[in-house]
Short mmCIF file of C-alpha atoms in Angstrom, two decimals:
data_model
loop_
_atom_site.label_atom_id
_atom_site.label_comp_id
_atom_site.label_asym_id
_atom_site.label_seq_id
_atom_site.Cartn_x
_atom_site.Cartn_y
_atom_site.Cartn_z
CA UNK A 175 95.13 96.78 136.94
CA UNK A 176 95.08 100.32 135.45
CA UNK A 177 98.24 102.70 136.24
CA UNK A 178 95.56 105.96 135.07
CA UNK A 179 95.85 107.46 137.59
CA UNK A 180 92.65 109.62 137.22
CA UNK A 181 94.41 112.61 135.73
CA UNK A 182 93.07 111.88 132.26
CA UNK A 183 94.07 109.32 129.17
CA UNK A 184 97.51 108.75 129.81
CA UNK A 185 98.44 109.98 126.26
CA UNK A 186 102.53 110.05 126.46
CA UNK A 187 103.18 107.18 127.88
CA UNK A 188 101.07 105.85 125.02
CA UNK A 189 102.74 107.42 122.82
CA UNK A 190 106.53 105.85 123.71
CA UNK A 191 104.25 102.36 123.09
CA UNK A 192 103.51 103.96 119.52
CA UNK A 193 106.87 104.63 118.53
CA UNK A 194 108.41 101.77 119.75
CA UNK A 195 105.65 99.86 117.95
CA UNK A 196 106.68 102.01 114.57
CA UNK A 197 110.47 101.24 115.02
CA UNK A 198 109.30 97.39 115.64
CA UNK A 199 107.36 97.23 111.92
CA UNK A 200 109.97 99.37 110.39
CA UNK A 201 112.41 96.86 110.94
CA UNK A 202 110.28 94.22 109.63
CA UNK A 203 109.31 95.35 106.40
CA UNK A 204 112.48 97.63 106.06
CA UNK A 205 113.87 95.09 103.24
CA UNK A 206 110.99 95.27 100.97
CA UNK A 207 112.18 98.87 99.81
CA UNK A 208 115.47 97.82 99.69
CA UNK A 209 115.22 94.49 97.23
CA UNK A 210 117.12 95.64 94.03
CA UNK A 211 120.31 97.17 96.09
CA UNK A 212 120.40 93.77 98.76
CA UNK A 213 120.26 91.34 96.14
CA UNK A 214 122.97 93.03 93.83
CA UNK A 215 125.46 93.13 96.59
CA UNK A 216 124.75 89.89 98.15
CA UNK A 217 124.39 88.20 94.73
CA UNK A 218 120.70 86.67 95.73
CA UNK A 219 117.44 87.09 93.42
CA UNK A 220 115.15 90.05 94.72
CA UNK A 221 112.46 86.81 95.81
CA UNK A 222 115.16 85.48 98.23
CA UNK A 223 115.63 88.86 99.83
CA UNK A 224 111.67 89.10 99.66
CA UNK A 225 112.08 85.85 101.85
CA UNK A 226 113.48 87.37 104.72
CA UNK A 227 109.91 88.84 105.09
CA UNK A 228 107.99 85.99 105.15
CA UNK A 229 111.00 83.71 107.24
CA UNK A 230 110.48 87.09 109.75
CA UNK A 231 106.56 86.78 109.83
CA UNK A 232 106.91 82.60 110.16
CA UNK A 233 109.19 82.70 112.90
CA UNK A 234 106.53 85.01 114.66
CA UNK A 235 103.78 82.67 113.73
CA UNK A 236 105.42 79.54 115.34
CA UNK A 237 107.59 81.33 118.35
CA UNK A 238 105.05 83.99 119.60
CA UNK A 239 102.74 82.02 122.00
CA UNK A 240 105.64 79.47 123.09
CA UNK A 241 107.69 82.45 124.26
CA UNK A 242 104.73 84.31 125.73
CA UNK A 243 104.40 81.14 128.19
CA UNK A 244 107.94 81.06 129.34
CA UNK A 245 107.80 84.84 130.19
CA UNK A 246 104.44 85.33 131.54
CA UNK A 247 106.68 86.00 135.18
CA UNK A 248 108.56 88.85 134.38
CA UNK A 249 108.11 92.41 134.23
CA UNK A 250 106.48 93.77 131.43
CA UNK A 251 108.11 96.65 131.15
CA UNK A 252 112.15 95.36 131.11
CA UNK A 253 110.85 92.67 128.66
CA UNK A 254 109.65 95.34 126.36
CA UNK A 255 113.61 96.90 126.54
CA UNK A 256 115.30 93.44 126.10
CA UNK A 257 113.52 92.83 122.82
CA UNK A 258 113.81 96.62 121.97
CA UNK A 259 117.36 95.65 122.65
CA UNK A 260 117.50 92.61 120.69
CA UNK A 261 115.90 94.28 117.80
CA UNK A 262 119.02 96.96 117.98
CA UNK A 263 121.02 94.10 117.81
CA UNK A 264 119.34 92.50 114.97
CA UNK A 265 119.03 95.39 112.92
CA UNK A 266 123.36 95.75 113.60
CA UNK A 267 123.66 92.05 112.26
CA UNK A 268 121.57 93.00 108.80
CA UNK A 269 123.66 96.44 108.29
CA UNK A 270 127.33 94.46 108.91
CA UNK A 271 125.96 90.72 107.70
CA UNK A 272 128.88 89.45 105.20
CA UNK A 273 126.45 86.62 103.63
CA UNK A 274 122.91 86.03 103.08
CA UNK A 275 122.78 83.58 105.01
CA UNK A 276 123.93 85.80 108.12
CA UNK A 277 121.20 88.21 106.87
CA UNK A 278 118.66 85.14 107.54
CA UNK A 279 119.74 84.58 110.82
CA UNK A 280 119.81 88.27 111.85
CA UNK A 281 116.06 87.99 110.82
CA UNK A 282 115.24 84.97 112.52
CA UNK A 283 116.11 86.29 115.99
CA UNK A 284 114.52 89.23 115.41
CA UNK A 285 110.94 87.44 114.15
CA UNK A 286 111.62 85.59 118.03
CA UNK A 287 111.48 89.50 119.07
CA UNK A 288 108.92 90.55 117.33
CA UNK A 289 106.13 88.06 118.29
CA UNK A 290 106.62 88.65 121.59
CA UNK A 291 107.03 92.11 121.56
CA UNK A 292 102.82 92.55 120.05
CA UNK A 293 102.14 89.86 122.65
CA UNK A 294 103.45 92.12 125.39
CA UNK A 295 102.39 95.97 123.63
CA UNK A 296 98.71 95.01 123.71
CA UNK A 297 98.04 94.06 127.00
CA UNK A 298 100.59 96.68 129.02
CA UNK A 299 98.86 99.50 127.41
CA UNK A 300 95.57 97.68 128.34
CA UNK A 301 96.78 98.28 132.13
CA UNK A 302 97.55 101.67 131.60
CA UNK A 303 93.84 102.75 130.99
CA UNK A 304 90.21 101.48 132.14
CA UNK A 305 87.98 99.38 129.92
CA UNK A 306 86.30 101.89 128.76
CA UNK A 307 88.98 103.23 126.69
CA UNK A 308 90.80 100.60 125.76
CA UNK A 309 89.91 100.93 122.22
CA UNK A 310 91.08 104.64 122.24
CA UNK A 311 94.36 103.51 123.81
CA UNK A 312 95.00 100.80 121.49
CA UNK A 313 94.36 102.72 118.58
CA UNK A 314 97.20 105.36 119.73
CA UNK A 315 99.55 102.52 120.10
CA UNK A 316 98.63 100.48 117.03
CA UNK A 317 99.20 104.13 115.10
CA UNK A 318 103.19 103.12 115.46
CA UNK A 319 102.29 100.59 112.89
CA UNK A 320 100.72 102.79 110.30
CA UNK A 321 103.12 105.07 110.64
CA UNK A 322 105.89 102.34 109.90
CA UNK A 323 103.86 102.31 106.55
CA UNK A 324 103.75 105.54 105.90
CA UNK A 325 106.83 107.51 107.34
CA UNK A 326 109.45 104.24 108.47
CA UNK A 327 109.64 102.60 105.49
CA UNK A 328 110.00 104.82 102.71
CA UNK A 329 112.33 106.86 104.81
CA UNK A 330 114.63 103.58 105.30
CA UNK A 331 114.19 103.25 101.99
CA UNK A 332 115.11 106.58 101.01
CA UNK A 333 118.27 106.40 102.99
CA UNK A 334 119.25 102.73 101.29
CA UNK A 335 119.27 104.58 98.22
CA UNK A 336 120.89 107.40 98.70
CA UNK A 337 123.72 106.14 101.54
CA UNK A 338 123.88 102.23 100.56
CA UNK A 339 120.76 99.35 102.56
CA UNK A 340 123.22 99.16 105.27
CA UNK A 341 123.43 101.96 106.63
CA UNK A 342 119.20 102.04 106.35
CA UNK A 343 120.01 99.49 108.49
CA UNK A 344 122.31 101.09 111.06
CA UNK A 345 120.11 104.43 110.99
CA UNK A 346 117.30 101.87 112.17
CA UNK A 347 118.84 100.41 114.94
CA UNK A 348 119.83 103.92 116.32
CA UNK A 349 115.99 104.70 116.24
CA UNK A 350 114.94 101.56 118.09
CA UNK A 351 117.71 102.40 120.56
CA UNK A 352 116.21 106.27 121.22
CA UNK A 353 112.68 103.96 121.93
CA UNK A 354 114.89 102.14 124.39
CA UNK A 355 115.49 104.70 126.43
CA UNK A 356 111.94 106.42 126.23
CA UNK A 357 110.68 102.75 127.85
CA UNK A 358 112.83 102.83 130.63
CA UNK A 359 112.94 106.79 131.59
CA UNK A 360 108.78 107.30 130.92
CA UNK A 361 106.86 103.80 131.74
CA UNK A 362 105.89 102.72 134.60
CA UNK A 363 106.24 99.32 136.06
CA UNK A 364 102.59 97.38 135.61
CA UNK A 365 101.51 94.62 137.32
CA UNK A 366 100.19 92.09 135.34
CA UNK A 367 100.19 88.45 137.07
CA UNK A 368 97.05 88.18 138.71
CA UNK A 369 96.78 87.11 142.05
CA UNK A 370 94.85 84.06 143.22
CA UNK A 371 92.23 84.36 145.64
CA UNK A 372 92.17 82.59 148.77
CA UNK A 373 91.71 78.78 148.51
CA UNK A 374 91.18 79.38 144.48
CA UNK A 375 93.39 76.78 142.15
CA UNK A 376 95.31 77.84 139.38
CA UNK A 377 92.99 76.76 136.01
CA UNK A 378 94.99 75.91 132.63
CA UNK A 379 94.66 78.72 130.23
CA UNK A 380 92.49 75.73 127.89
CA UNK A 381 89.83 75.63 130.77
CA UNK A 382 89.56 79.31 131.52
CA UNK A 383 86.14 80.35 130.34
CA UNK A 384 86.67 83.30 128.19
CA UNK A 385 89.01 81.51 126.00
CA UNK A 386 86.09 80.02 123.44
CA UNK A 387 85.50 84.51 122.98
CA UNK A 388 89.47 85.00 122.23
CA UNK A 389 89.54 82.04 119.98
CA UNK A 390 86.28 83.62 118.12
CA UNK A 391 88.24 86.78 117.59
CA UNK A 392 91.45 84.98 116.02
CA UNK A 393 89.30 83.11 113.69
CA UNK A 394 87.53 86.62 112.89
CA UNK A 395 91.16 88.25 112.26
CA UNK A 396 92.06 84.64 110.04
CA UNK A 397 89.56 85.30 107.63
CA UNK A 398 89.36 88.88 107.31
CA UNK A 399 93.36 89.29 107.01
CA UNK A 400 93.61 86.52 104.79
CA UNK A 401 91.30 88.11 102.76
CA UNK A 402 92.97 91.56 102.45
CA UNK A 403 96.53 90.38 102.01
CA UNK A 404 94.74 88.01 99.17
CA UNK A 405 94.89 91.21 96.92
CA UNK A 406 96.85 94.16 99.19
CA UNK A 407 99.89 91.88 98.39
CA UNK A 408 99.56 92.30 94.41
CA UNK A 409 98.16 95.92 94.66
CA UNK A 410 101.03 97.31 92.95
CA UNK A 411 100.99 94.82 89.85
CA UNK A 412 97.38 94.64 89.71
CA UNK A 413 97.19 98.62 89.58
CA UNK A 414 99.69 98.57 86.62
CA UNK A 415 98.18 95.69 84.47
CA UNK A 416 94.30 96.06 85.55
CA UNK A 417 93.81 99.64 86.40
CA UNK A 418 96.71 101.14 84.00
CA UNK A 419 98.30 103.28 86.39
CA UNK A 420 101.84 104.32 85.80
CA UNK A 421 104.63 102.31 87.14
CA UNK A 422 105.73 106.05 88.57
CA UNK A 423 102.85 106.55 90.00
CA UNK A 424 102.66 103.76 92.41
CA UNK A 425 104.73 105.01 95.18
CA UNK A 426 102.08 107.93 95.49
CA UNK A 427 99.29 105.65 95.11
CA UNK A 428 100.36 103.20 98.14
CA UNK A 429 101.36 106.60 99.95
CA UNK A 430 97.77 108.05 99.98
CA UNK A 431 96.57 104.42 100.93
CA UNK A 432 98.42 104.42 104.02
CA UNK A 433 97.18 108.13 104.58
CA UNK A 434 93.98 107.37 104.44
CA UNK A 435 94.45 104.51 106.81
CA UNK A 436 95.56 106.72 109.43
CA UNK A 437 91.98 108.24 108.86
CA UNK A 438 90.42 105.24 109.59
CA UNK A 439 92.66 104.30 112.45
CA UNK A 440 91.55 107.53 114.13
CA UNK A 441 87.85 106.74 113.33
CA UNK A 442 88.28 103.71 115.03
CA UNK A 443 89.82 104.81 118.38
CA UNK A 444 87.11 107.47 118.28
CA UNK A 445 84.42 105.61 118.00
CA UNK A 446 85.30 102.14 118.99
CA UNK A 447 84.89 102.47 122.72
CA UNK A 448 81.98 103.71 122.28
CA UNK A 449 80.14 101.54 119.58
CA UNK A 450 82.37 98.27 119.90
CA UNK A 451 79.94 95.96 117.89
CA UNK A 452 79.10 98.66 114.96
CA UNK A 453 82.07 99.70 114.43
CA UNK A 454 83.76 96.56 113.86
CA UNK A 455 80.51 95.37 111.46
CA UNK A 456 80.28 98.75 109.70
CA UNK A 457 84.29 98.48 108.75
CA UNK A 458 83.56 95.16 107.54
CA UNK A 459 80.74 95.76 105.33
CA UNK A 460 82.98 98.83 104.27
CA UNK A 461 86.20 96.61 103.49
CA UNK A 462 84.18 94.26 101.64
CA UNK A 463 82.50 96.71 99.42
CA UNK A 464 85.51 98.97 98.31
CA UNK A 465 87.31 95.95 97.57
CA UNK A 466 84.11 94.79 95.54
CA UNK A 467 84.12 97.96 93.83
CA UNK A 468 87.83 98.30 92.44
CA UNK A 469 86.96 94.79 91.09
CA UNK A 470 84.19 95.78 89.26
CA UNK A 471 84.89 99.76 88.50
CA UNK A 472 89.08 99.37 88.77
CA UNK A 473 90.30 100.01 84.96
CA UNK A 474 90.67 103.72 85.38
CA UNK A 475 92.80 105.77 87.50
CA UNK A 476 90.02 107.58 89.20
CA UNK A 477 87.98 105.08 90.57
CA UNK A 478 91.42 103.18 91.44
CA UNK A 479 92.31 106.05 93.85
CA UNK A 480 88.98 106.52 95.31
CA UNK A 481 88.20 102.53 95.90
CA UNK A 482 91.59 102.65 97.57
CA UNK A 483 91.42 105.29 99.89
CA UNK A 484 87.92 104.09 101.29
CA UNK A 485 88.92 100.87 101.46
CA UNK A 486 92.12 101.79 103.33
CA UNK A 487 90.09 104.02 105.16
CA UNK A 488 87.70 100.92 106.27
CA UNK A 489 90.45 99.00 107.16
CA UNK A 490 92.48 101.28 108.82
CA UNK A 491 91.06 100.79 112.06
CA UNK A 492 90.62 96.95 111.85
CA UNK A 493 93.24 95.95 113.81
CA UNK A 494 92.99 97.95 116.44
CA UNK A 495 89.43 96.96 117.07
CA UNK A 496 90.56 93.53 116.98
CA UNK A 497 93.44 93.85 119.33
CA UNK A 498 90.77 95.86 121.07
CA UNK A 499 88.29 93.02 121.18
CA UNK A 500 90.34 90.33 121.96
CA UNK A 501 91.66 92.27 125.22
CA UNK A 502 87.74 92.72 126.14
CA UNK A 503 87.14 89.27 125.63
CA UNK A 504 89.64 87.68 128.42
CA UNK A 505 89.88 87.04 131.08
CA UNK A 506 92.76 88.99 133.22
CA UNK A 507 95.11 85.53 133.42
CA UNK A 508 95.14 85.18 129.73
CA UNK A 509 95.17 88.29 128.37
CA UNK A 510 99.01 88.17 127.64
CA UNK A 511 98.31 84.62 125.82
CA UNK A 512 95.54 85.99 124.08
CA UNK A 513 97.81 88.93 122.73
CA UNK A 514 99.82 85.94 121.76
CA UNK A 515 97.27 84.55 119.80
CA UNK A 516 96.21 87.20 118.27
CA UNK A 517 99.79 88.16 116.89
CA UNK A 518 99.93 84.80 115.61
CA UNK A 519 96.73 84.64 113.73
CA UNK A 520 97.73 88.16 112.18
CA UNK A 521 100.94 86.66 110.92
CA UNK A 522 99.10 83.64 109.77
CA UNK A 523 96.82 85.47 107.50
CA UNK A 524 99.33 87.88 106.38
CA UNK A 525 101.42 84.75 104.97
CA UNK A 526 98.46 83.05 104.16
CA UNK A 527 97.26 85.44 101.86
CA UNK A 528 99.67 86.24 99.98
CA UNK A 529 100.25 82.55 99.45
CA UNK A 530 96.78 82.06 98.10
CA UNK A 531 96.98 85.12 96.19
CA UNK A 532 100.03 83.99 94.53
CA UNK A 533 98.32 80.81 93.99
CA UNK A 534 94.95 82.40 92.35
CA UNK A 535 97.49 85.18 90.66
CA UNK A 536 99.57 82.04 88.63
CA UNK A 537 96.27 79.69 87.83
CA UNK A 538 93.38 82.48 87.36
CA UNK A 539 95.40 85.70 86.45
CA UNK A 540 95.60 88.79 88.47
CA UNK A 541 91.73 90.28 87.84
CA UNK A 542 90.30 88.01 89.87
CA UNK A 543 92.15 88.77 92.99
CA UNK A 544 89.65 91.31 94.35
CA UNK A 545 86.68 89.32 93.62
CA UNK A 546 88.15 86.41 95.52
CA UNK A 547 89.29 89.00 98.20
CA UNK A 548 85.78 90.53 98.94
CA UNK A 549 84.38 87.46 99.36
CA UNK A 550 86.71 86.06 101.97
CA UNK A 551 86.34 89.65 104.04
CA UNK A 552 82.74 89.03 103.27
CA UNK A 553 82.64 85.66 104.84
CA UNK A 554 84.74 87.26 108.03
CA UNK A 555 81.70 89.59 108.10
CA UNK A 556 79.10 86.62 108.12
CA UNK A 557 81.22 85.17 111.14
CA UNK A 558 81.36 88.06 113.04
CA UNK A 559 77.44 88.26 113.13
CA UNK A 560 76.83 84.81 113.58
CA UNK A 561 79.27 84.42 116.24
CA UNK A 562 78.73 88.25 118.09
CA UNK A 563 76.09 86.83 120.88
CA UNK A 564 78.32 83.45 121.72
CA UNK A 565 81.52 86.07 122.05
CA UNK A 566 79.87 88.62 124.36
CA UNK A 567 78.19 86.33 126.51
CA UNK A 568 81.42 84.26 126.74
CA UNK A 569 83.07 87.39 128.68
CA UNK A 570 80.45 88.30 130.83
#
């Protein structure tokens, strides 16, 4: 059920999603700028901190649909402040944690959080509009994300350096806490069990129809993610030894990358409403083309910056249209369990891929990563259009 309440797109509210999405992935990846300064103090190596990344993005992969089962009952909108809340918390462990160990821990419980927390984003801002611009709305949302990239980050990391990774930390947890209160002053309750009709039984969420369309759509995000984290993981290195770019250029080269996403995120909500099957095929074929051309064309610093920024431009609205998708494709009883999924397959591929990039990195060498990268994204593309009729007539 929709809480628009005809006045127009229900833009602020969205907007207290999107920054409570962007303190969620700040959190996440906050370490990554922060490697040299943890490991010194806790006397680690910089791949153990690197770790608490992918034990953060495992625990989502294995918790997220588990936990979205044993709180399909309550409301929405005070789940969404208890794991704001536990995120607060978590980010309050990491800034006072005495051992790396702790530090684990701390990240642990807050990859429980953050699993469900995408599972239960998606489909509440799905009830705040109608179908019709669902894509639009989950594009705002899914902005807090790209802005995590792009502002969150490299501002945590920024205040690491200058005032010590704990209080980067502490400053964190103070911005998730703001969020906090933005959820419970400006959203509204939603309802989002749906009610049976008279003399209707309950179905299993593996007999509801629309699930073979949801599953379709995770196996779409499997391959295509897997195949962009196959070489986005190893950008930096492959930039320095492939294209020759500066080691002190790289900061501003990843910078106008996640600029230009933010183009293509805005292309997306624009347009995806609108031309839902295109759009999706056209970012594809995009994707899989830049990425073919920094293989081929990437030894120079010129073609390196303009194969990026289309290809980040491409890819920039991906995931929204998939998140998009997914929520057209079922049904209303599974749409929080499709969420689920969806989270899960994300987190899947984003591990996965930068396993088999490390893999193809050590036996192959680095070059070959974007070859082997376009043709996984490519493959994604050749399972979207075999798969497009099944999909749309599944949620019919």
């Amino acid at each position: 059920m929709s809480t628009n309440d005809g006045n127009g797109f229900p833009f602020f509210k969205l907007l207290v999603l999107t920054g409570a999405i962007f303190a969620s992935v700040s959190s996440e990846f906050l370490p990554t700028g922060l490697l040299p300064e943890m490991a010194a103090e806790l006397r680690v190596s910089e791949s153990q901190i690197g770790l608490l990344v992918t034990v953060f993005a495992g625990t989502v992969v294995v918790s997220t649909a588990p936990l979205t089962v044993l709180t399909r009952r309550y409301s929405r909108k005070w789940l969404m402040v208890l794991l704001l809340g536990i995120f607060a918390l978590t980010n309050v462990l990491c800034a006072i944690a005495p051992t790396y160990w702790f530090l684990l821990a701390a990240r642990i419980l807050g990859g429980l959080a953050h699993g469900l927390f995408w599972a239960v984003t998606g489909p509440y801002a799905a009830r705040l509009v109608p179908k019709h611009q669902l894509a639009r709305a989950i594009s705002v949302t899914n902005a807090g994300g790209t802005l995590a990239f792009i502002l969150g980050v490299p501002l945590g990391t920024f205040l690491g350096h200058a005032l010590g990774w704990r209080f980067a930390f502490a400053a964190m947890a103070a911005v998730v806490l703001v969020f906090m209160v933005f959820v419970i002053v400006y959203l509204p309750p939603v309802s989002h069990l749906v009610p049976l009709a008279t003399g209707e039984i309950p179905l299993p969420a593996h007999k509801d129809r629309s699930l073979p369309a949801v599953l379709i759509v995770c196996v779409t995000v499997v391959l295509v993610i897997t195949g962009h984290n196959v070489f986005y993981t190893y950008i930096a290195p492959w930039a320095i030894q492939v294209g020759g770019v500066d080691e002190a250029w790289v900061s501003g080269l990843l910078f106008a990358y996640g600029a230009a996403g933010a183009i293509g995120l805005a292309l997306g909500g624009a347009f995806g409403d609108r031309y839902p099957r295109g759009s999706v095929n056209l970012a594809l074929v995009g994707v899989a083309l830049s990425v073919l051309g920094l293989g081929a064309f990437g030894t120079d610093a010129v073609p390196i910056v303009i194969g990026m920024v289309l290809w980040s431009v491409f890819f920039g609205g991906v995931p929204a249209l998939m998140h998009s998708r997914v929520l057209h494709s079922a049904s209303e009883r599974i749409r929080d369990l499709a969420a689920a999924w969806l989270t899960t397959a994300f987190n899947l591929a984003i591990g996965g891929g930068a396993l088999l990039g490390g893999a193809l990195l050590d036996g192959l060498g680095i070059a070959v990563l974007p070859w082997f990268a376009a043709a996984i994204i490519a493959a994604g593309l050749v399972f979207v259009l075999a798969t497009d009729r099944t999909r749309i007539a599944l949620h019919r």
